Coordinates of C-alpha atoms and ligand atoms in Angstrom, one line a residue:
T1 CA 51.1 80.3 327.1
K2 CA 51.4 83.8 325.8
E3 CA 54.6 84.7 324.0
H4 CA 55.9 88.4 324.4
R5 CA 58.3 90.1 322.0
F6 CA 60.9 92.6 323.0
A7 CA 63.1 94.9 321.1
A8 CA 66.7 95.2 322.4
V9 CA 68.7 98.1 321.0
D10 CA 72.3 97.3 321.6
L11 CA 75.0 99.8 320.5
G12 CA 78.5 98.7 320.7
A13 CA 81.6 100.6 319.8
S14 CA 82.0 98.9 316.4
S15 CA 78.3 98.1 315.5
G16 CA 74.8 98.8 316.6
R17 CA 71.9 96.3 316.3
V18 CA 68.3 96.0 317.0
I19 CA 67.4 92.6 318.2
V20 CA 64.1 91.2 318.8
G21 CA 63.7 88.6 321.6
E22 CA 60.7 86.3 321.7
V23 CA 60.1 85.0 325.4
A24 CA 57.8 82.6 327.0
P25 CA 58.4 80.8 330.3
E26 CA 60.5 78.1 328.8
R27 CA 61.6 79.7 325.4
L28 CA 63.8 82.4 324.4
T29 CA 64.7 83.1 320.8
L30 CA 66.6 86.2 319.1
H31 CA 66.2 87.5 315.7
E32 CA 68.5 90.2 314.5
A33 CA 66.1 93.0 312.9
H34 CA 69.0 95.3 311.8
R35 CA 72.8 95.7 312.3
F36 CA 74.6 98.8 311.4
P37 CA 78.2 100.1 311.6
N38 CA 79.3 102.6 314.1
Q39 CA 82.0 104.6 312.7
P40 CA 83.4 107.5 314.6
T41 CA 84.6 110.8 312.9
R42 CA 87.5 113.0 313.7
V43 CA 86.6 116.8 313.1
L44 CA 89.0 119.5 313.7
G45 CA 91.1 117.2 315.9
T46 CA 88.2 115.7 318.0
L47 CA 86.8 112.2 317.7
H48 CA 83.2 112.2 317.8
W49 CA 80.5 109.5 317.7
N50 CA 78.1 110.0 314.8
I51 CA 75.2 110.2 317.1
M52 CA 72.5 111.1 314.6
S53 CA 73.6 108.2 312.3
L54 CA 73.4 105.8 315.3
Y55 CA 70.0 107.2 316.1
Q56 CA 68.9 106.8 312.5
G57 CA 70.1 103.2 312.7
V58 CA 68.0 102.7 315.8
L59 CA 65.0 104.0 314.0
N60 CA 65.7 101.7 311.0
G61 CA 66.1 98.8 313.4
L62 CA 62.8 99.5 315.2
K63 CA 61.0 99.7 311.7
A64 CA 62.6 96.5 310.6
A65 CA 61.6 95.0 314.0
A66 CA 57.9 96.2 313.4
N67 CA 58.0 94.7 309.8
R68 CA 59.4 91.3 311.0
T69 CA 56.4 90.2 313.2
P70 CA 52.7 90.7 312.8
H71 CA 52.7 90.5 316.8
P72 CA 53.1 93.7 318.6
L73 CA 56.3 94.3 320.6
T74 CA 55.7 94.5 324.4
S75 CA 58.5 97.0 325.0
I76 CA 62.0 98.3 323.9
G77 CA 65.0 98.4 326.0
I78 CA 68.3 100.3 325.2
D79 CA 71.9 99.5 326.3
T80 CA 75.1 101.1 324.9
W81 CA 78.9 101.5 325.7
A82 CA 79.5 103.5 328.9
V83 CA 80.9 106.7 330.2
D84 CA 80.0 109.1 327.3
Y85 CA 77.2 111.5 327.2
G86 CA 75.3 114.4 325.3
L87 CA 74.8 117.9 326.7
L88 CA 71.3 119.5 326.3
A89 CA 70.1 123.0 326.3
A90 CA 67.0 123.7 328.5
D91 CA 64.7 123.2 325.4
G92 CA 66.2 119.7 325.0
T93 CA 68.5 120.7 322.0
L94 CA 71.7 118.7 321.8
L95 CA 74.4 121.4 322.3
A96 CA 77.4 119.6 320.9
N97 CA 78.1 116.1 319.2
P98 CA 79.0 113.5 321.9
V99 CA 82.9 113.0 322.0
H100 CA 84.3 109.5 321.8
Y101 CA 85.9 108.1 325.0
R102 CA 89.0 107.2 322.8
D103 CA 89.5 110.9 322.2
P104 CA 92.8 112.3 324.2
R105 CA 91.1 115.3 325.4
T106 CA 91.2 113.9 329.0
T107 CA 95.0 113.3 328.9
N108 CA 95.7 115.9 331.7
A109 CA 92.5 115.5 333.6
P110 CA 93.7 112.9 336.1
E111 CA 96.4 115.2 337.3
K112 CA 93.9 118.1 337.9
V113 CA 91.5 115.7 339.5
A114 CA 94.2 114.4 341.9
K115 CA 94.7 118.0 343.0
A116 CA 91.2 118.2 344.4
L117 CA 90.7 114.5 345.5
S118 CA 93.5 112.0 345.9
P119 CA 93.2 108.8 343.7
Q120 CA 92.8 106.9 347.1
A121 CA 89.9 109.1 348.2
L122 CA 88.2 109.0 344.8
Y123 CA 88.4 105.0 344.9
A124 CA 87.1 104.7 348.4
A125 CA 84.2 106.9 347.5
T126 CA 83.3 105.3 344.1
G127 CA 85.2 102.0 343.7
I128 CA 85.7 102.8 339.9
Q129 CA 89.0 101.8 338.3
H130 CA 91.1 104.5 336.9
L131 CA 90.6 104.7 333.2
P132 CA 91.6 108.0 331.5
F133 CA 88.2 108.4 329.9
N134 CA 85.9 108.0 333.0
T135 CA 83.2 110.6 332.8
V136 CA 84.7 112.6 335.7
Y137 CA 87.8 113.2 333.7
Q138 CA 85.7 114.2 330.5
L139 CA 83.7 116.7 332.6
V140 CA 86.8 118.1 334.2
S141 CA 88.4 118.5 330.8
A142 CA 85.2 120.1 329.5
Q143 CA 85.1 122.6 332.3
G144 CA 85.1 126.2 331.0
T145 CA 83.8 125.1 327.2
P146 CA 80.7 126.9 325.9
A147 CA 78.8 123.7 325.6
L148 CA 79.3 122.7 329.1
A149 CA 78.5 126.3 330.4
A150 CA 75.3 126.4 328.5
A151 CA 74.1 122.9 329.5
H152 CA 70.9 122.4 331.2
R153 CA 71.1 118.7 331.3
L154 CA 73.6 115.8 330.8
L155 CA 72.3 112.5 329.3
L156 CA 74.5 109.3 329.0
I157 CA 74.4 107.8 325.5
P158 CA 71.7 105.2 326.2
D159 CA 69.6 107.7 328.2
L160 CA 70.0 110.2 325.3
I161 CA 68.6 107.6 322.7
S162 CA 65.9 106.8 325.3
Y163 CA 65.1 110.7 325.7
W164 CA 64.8 111.1 321.9
L165 CA 62.5 108.0 321.6
T166 CA 60.3 109.1 324.4
G167 CA 60.9 112.7 325.5
E168 CA 61.4 111.4 329.0
P169 CA 64.7 112.1 330.7
G170 CA 66.3 109.8 333.2
T171 CA 69.7 108.4 334.4
E172 CA 69.9 104.7 334.5
L173 CA 71.9 103.5 337.5
T174 CA 74.2 100.7 336.1
N175 CA 75.6 103.0 333.5
A176 CA 75.7 106.0 336.0
S177 CA 78.2 103.9 338.0
T178 CA 80.7 104.4 335.1
T179 CA 80.7 108.2 335.5
Q180 CA 82.7 107.6 338.9
L181 CA 80.1 109.9 340.5
I182 CA 78.1 107.0 342.3
D183 CA 78.8 105.6 345.8
P184 CA 78.6 101.8 345.3
R185 CA 77.6 101.4 348.9
T186 CA 74.4 103.6 348.7
R187 CA 73.9 103.1 345.0
D188 CA 73.2 106.8 344.9
W189 CA 75.3 109.9 343.9
A190 CA 78.6 110.5 345.6
T191 CA 77.8 114.1 346.3
P192 CA 81.3 115.0 348.1
V193 CA 83.2 113.7 345.0
A194 CA 81.0 115.9 342.7
Q195 CA 81.5 118.8 345.1
A196 CA 85.2 118.5 345.3
L197 CA 85.5 118.4 341.4
G198 CA 83.2 121.2 340.8
I199 CA 80.8 118.9 338.9
D200 CA 77.1 120.0 338.9
L201 CA 75.0 117.0 339.8
T202 CA 71.7 118.8 338.9
L203 CA 72.8 118.2 335.2
F204 CA 71.9 114.5 335.8
P205 CA 68.1 113.8 335.6
P206 CA 66.8 111.4 338.4
L207 CA 68.1 108.0 338.7
R208 CA 66.1 105.0 337.1
H209 CA 66.7 101.3 337.8
P210 CA 66.7 98.4 335.5
G211 CA 63.0 97.3 335.2
D212 CA 61.7 100.8 335.6
A213 CA 59.3 102.3 333.2
A214 CA 61.2 105.0 331.0
G215 CA 58.3 106.5 328.9
T216 CA 56.6 105.6 325.8
L217 CA 57.4 106.3 322.1
R218 CA 56.8 109.8 320.7
Q219 CA 54.3 110.0 317.9
E220 CA 57.0 111.1 315.6
V221 CA 58.9 107.8 316.3
L222 CA 55.7 105.7 315.9
T223 CA 55.1 107.4 312.4
E224 CA 58.8 106.9 311.4
T225 CA 59.0 103.3 312.4
G226 CA 55.4 102.0 311.8
L227 CA 55.2 100.7 315.3
T228 CA 51.8 100.7 317.0
T229 CA 50.8 102.9 320.0
P230 CA 51.3 102.9 323.0
L231 CA 54.8 101.1 323.2
P232 CA 56.7 101.4 326.3
V233 CA 60.5 101.8 326.7
T234 CA 61.7 99.8 329.9
A235 CA 65.0 100.8 331.6
V236 CA 67.4 97.7 331.3
G237 CA 71.1 97.6 332.5
S238 CA 71.7 100.2 330.1
H239 CA 75.4 99.9 330.3
D240 CA 76.1 97.1 327.7
T241 CA 78.4 95.2 330.1
A242 CA 75.8 95.2 332.7
S243 CA 73.3 93.6 330.3
A244 CA 75.9 91.2 329.1
V245 CA 76.6 90.0 332.7
V246 CA 72.8 89.3 333.2
G247 CA 73.3 87.3 329.7
V248 CA 76.0 85.0 331.4
P249 CA 74.3 81.4 331.4
A250 CA 75.9 80.4 334.7
T251 CA 74.3 77.7 336.6
T252 CA 76.5 77.8 339.7
P253 CA 77.6 80.8 341.8
D254 CA 81.3 80.1 341.5
F255 CA 81.8 81.6 338.0
A256 CA 84.0 84.3 336.4
Y257 CA 82.8 86.0 333.4
I258 CA 84.6 87.6 330.3
A259 CA 82.5 90.0 328.4
T260 CA 84.3 90.2 325.2
G261 CA 84.1 92.6 322.2
T262 CA 85.9 95.8 321.5
W263 CA 87.0 95.5 325.3
S264 CA 87.3 92.3 327.5
L265 CA 85.6 93.0 330.8
A266 CA 86.8 90.1 333.0
G267 CA 85.7 89.6 336.7
L268 CA 83.3 88.5 339.1
E269 CA 79.7 89.3 340.1
L270 CA 79.3 90.2 343.8
D271 CA 76.9 91.4 346.3
A272 CA 79.1 94.1 347.9
P273 CA 81.8 96.2 346.5
V274 CA 85.5 95.8 347.3
L275 CA 86.9 99.2 348.2
T276 CA 90.3 98.1 349.6
E277 CA 93.5 99.7 348.8
A278 CA 94.8 96.4 347.3
S279 CA 91.9 96.5 345.0
R280 CA 92.6 100.0 343.8
A281 CA 96.3 99.2 343.3
A282 CA 95.2 96.2 341.1
N283 CA 92.8 98.6 339.1
F284 CA 89.6 96.8 339.8
T285 CA 86.3 98.3 339.4
N286 CA 83.0 98.1 341.2
E287 CA 80.5 98.9 338.5
L288 CA 76.9 98.4 339.5
G289 CA 74.8 95.6 338.2
V290 CA 71.2 94.5 337.8
D291 CA 69.4 93.3 340.9
G292 CA 71.6 95.1 343.4
T293 CA 74.8 93.4 342.3
V294 CA 78.3 94.7 341.7
R295 CA 80.4 94.0 338.6
Y296 CA 83.7 93.6 340.1
L297 CA 86.0 93.5 337.0
R298 CA 89.1 95.0 335.2
N299 CA 89.0 96.6 331.7
I300 CA 91.3 94.6 329.4
M301 CA 92.0 96.1 325.8
G302 CA 90.1 93.4 324.0
L303 CA 89.5 92.7 320.4
W304 CA 90.1 96.4 319.7
M305 CA 93.9 95.3 319.4
L306 CA 93.0 93.1 316.6
Q307 CA 90.5 95.2 314.9
E308 CA 93.0 98.1 314.9
C309 CA 95.7 95.8 313.5
V310 CA 93.4 94.6 310.8
R311 CA 92.6 98.2 309.9
A312 CA 96.2 99.1 309.7
W313 CA 97.0 96.2 307.6
E314 CA 94.1 97.0 305.2
T315 CA 95.0 100.5 304.8
E316 CA 98.6 99.5 304.0
G317 CA 97.4 96.9 301.6
A318 CA 95.2 99.6 300.0
R319 CA 98.3 101.8 299.7
T320 CA 100.7 99.1 298.3
G321 CA 98.1 97.5 296.2
S322 CA 98.8 94.1 297.7
T323 CA 96.0 92.4 299.7
G324 CA 98.3 90.3 301.9
S325 CA 96.8 87.8 304.3
T326 CA 94.3 90.2 305.6
G327 CA 93.3 92.0 302.5
G328 CA 89.5 92.8 301.8
T329 CA 87.3 95.2 303.5
G330 CA 85.1 93.1 305.6
S331 CA 82.7 95.3 307.5
T332 CA 82.9 95.1 311.2
G333 CA 80.9 92.1 312.3
S334 CA 79.9 90.1 315.5
T335 CA 83.5 88.7 315.9
G336 CA 84.5 92.1 317.2
S337 CA 86.7 92.4 314.2
T338 CA 86.2 92.2 310.5
G339 CA 83.9 89.6 309.2
S340 CA 85.5 88.8 306.1
T341 CA 86.7 85.3 305.4
N342 CA 90.2 86.6 305.3
L343 CA 89.9 87.0 309.2
T344 CA 89.2 83.3 309.3
A345 CA 92.4 82.6 307.5
L346 CA 94.2 85.0 309.7
L347 CA 93.0 83.4 312.9
Q348 CA 94.1 79.8 311.4
A349 CA 97.5 81.0 310.7
A350 CA 97.7 82.6 314.2
A351 CA 96.7 79.2 315.6
Q352 CA 99.6 77.5 313.8
A353 CA 102.1 80.4 315.0
T354 CA 104.5 79.7 317.8
P355 CA 102.6 79.8 321.2
L356 CA 103.6 82.7 323.6
R357 CA 106.5 83.8 321.4
S358 CA 105.9 87.4 322.8
V359 CA 103.2 88.9 325.0
V360 CA 102.3 92.4 325.8
D361 CA 100.5 94.0 328.5
A362 CA 96.8 94.1 327.3
G363 CA 95.8 96.4 330.2
D364 CA 98.3 99.1 329.0
P365 CA 96.4 102.3 328.4
A366 CA 99.1 102.9 325.7
F367 CA 96.8 100.7 323.5
I368 CA 93.7 102.8 324.0
A369 CA 94.0 105.6 321.2
P370 CA 93.4 104.5 317.5
H371 CA 96.1 104.2 314.9
H372 CA 99.5 102.3 314.4
M373 CA 98.5 99.3 316.4
P374 CA 100.9 96.9 314.9
D375 CA 103.7 99.2 315.5
R376 CA 102.8 99.8 319.0
I377 CA 102.6 96.2 319.7
A378 CA 106.1 95.8 317.9
D379 CA 107.5 98.7 320.3
A380 CA 106.1 97.0 323.4
C381 CA 107.8 93.6 322.5
R382 CA 111.1 95.4 321.6
R383 CA 111.0 97.4 324.9
T384 CA 110.5 94.2 326.9
G385 CA 113.3 92.3 325.2
Q386 CA 111.0 89.8 323.3
P387 CA 111.0 88.9 319.7
V388 CA 109.0 91.4 317.4
P389 CA 106.3 89.7 315.6
R390 CA 107.1 89.8 311.8
T391 CA 103.9 88.8 310.0
P392 CA 100.2 89.5 310.6
A393 CA 99.6 86.0 311.9
E394 CA 102.4 86.4 314.5
T395 CA 101.0 89.7 315.6
T396 CA 97.6 88.2 315.8
R397 CA 99.0 85.4 317.9
C398 CA 100.8 87.9 320.1
V399 CA 97.6 89.7 320.6
L400 CA 95.4 86.6 321.4
D401 CA 98.2 85.1 323.8
S402 CA 98.2 88.5 325.4
L403 CA 94.5 88.8 325.9
A404 CA 94.3 85.2 327.4
L405 CA 97.1 86.1 329.8
A406 CA 95.2 89.2 330.8
H407 CA 92.0 87.3 331.2
R408 CA 93.8 84.9 333.5
R409 CA 95.4 87.6 335.5
A410 CA 92.2 89.5 336.0
I411 CA 90.2 86.4 337.1
D412 CA 93.1 85.4 339.5
D413 CA 93.2 88.8 341.0
A414 CA 89.5 89.2 341.3
A415 CA 89.2 86.1 343.1
R416 CA 92.2 86.9 345.4
L417 CA 90.8 90.4 346.2
S418 CA 87.3 89.3 346.8
G419 CA 88.2 86.1 348.7
R420 CA 86.1 84.0 346.2
T421 CA 86.9 80.7 344.4
V422 CA 86.3 80.3 340.7
R423 CA 85.5 77.0 339.0
T424 CA 84.1 78.1 335.7
V425 CA 84.9 81.0 333.4
H426 CA 82.1 82.1 330.9
I427 CA 83.0 84.0 327.8
V428 CA 80.1 85.9 326.4
G429 CA 80.1 88.5 323.6
G430 CA 81.3 88.8 320.1
G431 CA 84.7 87.1 321.2
V432 CA 82.7 83.9 321.5
H433 CA 83.2 83.5 317.6
N434 CA 86.9 83.6 318.1
T435 CA 87.6 80.0 319.0
L436 CA 91.2 80.5 319.3
L437 CA 90.8 83.1 321.8
C438 CA 88.3 80.9 323.9
Q439 CA 90.8 78.0 323.8
L440 CA 93.7 80.1 324.9
T441 CA 91.7 81.6 327.7
A442 CA 90.8 78.1 329.0
D443 CA 94.6 77.0 328.7
A444 CA 95.8 80.1 330.4
C445 CA 93.2 80.0 333.2
G446 CA 93.6 76.2 333.6
L447 CA 89.7 76.2 333.9
P448 CA 86.9 75.1 331.6
V449 CA 85.5 77.9 329.5
I450 CA 82.0 77.9 328.6
A451 CA 81.5 80.2 325.6
G452 CA 78.3 81.8 324.5
P453 CA 76.0 83.5 324.1
A454 CA 77.6 86.0 321.6
E455 CA 74.6 88.2 321.9
A456 CA 74.7 88.4 325.7
A457 CA 74.0 92.1 326.0
A458 CA 70.9 91.9 324.0
L459 CA 69.9 88.8 325.8
G460 CA 70.3 90.4 329.1
N461 CA 68.6 93.4 327.8
V462 CA 65.4 91.3 326.7
L463 CA 65.4 89.4 329.9
V464 CA 65.1 92.5 332.1
Q465 CA 62.4 93.8 330.0
A466 CA 60.7 90.5 330.0
R467 CA 60.5 90.2 333.8
A468 CA 59.5 93.9 334.1
A469 CA 56.5 92.8 331.8
G470 CA 55.7 89.8 333.8
A471 CA 56.4 87.5 330.8
I472 CA 59.0 85.5 333.2
T473 CA 59.7 85.7 336.8
G474 CA 62.7 85.2 339.3
G475 CA 66.2 86.5 340.1
L476 CA 69.3 86.4 338.0
P477 CA 69.7 82.7 338.7
E478 CA 66.4 82.0 337.2
L479 CA 67.0 84.2 334.1
R480 CA 70.3 82.5 333.7
S481 CA 69.0 79.2 333.7
L482 CA 66.7 80.0 330.9
L483 CA 69.8 81.1 328.9
H484 CA 71.5 77.9 329.8
S485 CA 68.6 75.7 328.5
T486 CA 68.0 77.7 325.3
Q487 CA 71.2 79.0 324.1
P488 CA 73.8 77.2 322.0
L489 CA 76.9 77.1 324.1
R490 CA 80.3 75.5 323.8
Q491 CA 82.7 74.2 326.3
Y492 CA 86.5 74.3 326.1
E493 CA 88.7 72.2 328.4
P494 CA 92.2 73.6 329.3
T495 CA 95.0 72.0 327.3
G496 CA 98.7 72.2 327.0
D497 CA 101.5 72.9 329.4
H498 CA 100.2 75.2 332.0
S499 CA 103.6 76.3 333.1
A500 CA 104.3 77.9 329.7
W501 CA 101.6 80.5 330.9
D502 CA 103.3 81.0 334.3
R503 CA 106.6 81.6 332.5
A504 CA 104.8 84.1 330.0
A505 CA 103.2 85.7 333.0
A506 CA 106.4 86.3 334.7
R507 CA 108.1 87.6 331.6
L508 CA 105.2 90.3 331.5
G509 CA 105.5 90.8 335.3
A510 CA 109.1 91.9 334.5
A511 CA 107.9 93.8 331.6
Q512 CA 105.3 95.8 333.5
V513 CA 108.1 96.7 336.1
T514 CA 110.3 97.7 333.4
R515 CA 107.7 100.1 331.9
A516 CA 106.7 101.6 335.3
A517 CA 110.4 102.5 335.8
T518 CA 111.0 104.2 332.4
Ligands
LRH1 C1 82.1 98.1 326.5 C2 82.0 99.2 327.5 C3 83.0 99.1 328.8 C4 83.5 100.4 329.1 C5 83.8 101.0 327.7 C6 83.7 102.3 327.5 O1 81.3 98.3 325.4 O2 80.8 99.6 327.9 O3 82.2 98.4 329.8 O4 84.5 100.6 329.9 O5 82.8 100.5 326.8

């Protein structure tokens, strides 16, 4: 049988990669062609993505993919983080460097939005959880700025990369749902929401669906990368989390997933949105998935908390000249944290630290912004009357216990709010490499955890391309069964005293009430 090769461009918040997937009916293998860091830069007080450097990374990656194999690629697919965008002039020029969703420019936007549309009405119309950086809040904050006033077109980040590669604008649906401007029932624009907020929907080019053709590479891209003409770009679940959920190797319908990386996205795959007031109050989102599915999940702070702690300790180590237990400057790698061997030592020490000594609310938006993470964690422990972690190992344990607890809470809540039963938890994404986090999650949930694949987003991206090209057939169950039979997976059984997690959850419940009251 014929083998096809697909390039998956997958840009995450801490690194980007171009991965080549080789696909035949019973075969699926991945080769990483190129990985590059994603380092945002603060300029005059605003945190930006280095979009040109990311695009150069994509070109370098496609060149490496072309060099790796004598066989031509069948197509390219692009997925990235959600919500952010670039604004273009009528001639296609990028009007301003895209702003990072962690920039605090949206701080006052929710209040402004609430004046035009109540949080209840906004949720009923879009089903999207409240996160301060949702595209609607970014656009409302940008109202009156020269760039938005001059903008002819808005492209979400994967659509922007796709446009630069092909010259063909489009808006891919799964990622469009994270703008909070899509109605999850019609899977089309929520025009009344846009009207109420003064957002011009004509800025968005027409919607595309995963599997749709999205143009062919421009001549300048072929010249730059050494790829051969004509090479199509295929729309995939361009929201990285949508592709990661395709990449969950589930074999039964009663599974929950946790897509781990900078964020933990924990929840269920449904065939219809849950738009109830209880769901809104629990801050669950109904993002759109591939093949008509709904990603019913909650955003949890994820390994960002650990990455930011490590960054703080390294800066401190550099200042004091001591290396400490986390010294070294490992580049950001696939564990979702630094790739240095010291991280291994830190995680080993954390595994030995007292379990559940203190936990924090890993859903607290107070942890979204960069800087001072160990201090913020210490403050949260102090505020809630729990022991303050004293060492990097204790802080790391606090973070991982807190993440596991938040995973459990999200899965319990998702099951309750949607009326579903969960028997298995799948962990995919960079956090798969963090065996302590996987074990703690199994312990906290009291359910078996199947960990892997780490490159679920790239795999989901490749699978959707492969199906569009006719290299494989079937729905999500068939794609997932191919993953299950070809990808290395590891199972974790729940261990330990389950009631300890109930007690920690109760402590956190009290803590959350305390926070709300202050
Ligand atoms: C993960 C992710 C997540 C979004 C956030 C902005 O990379 O796409 O699903 O909420 O980034």
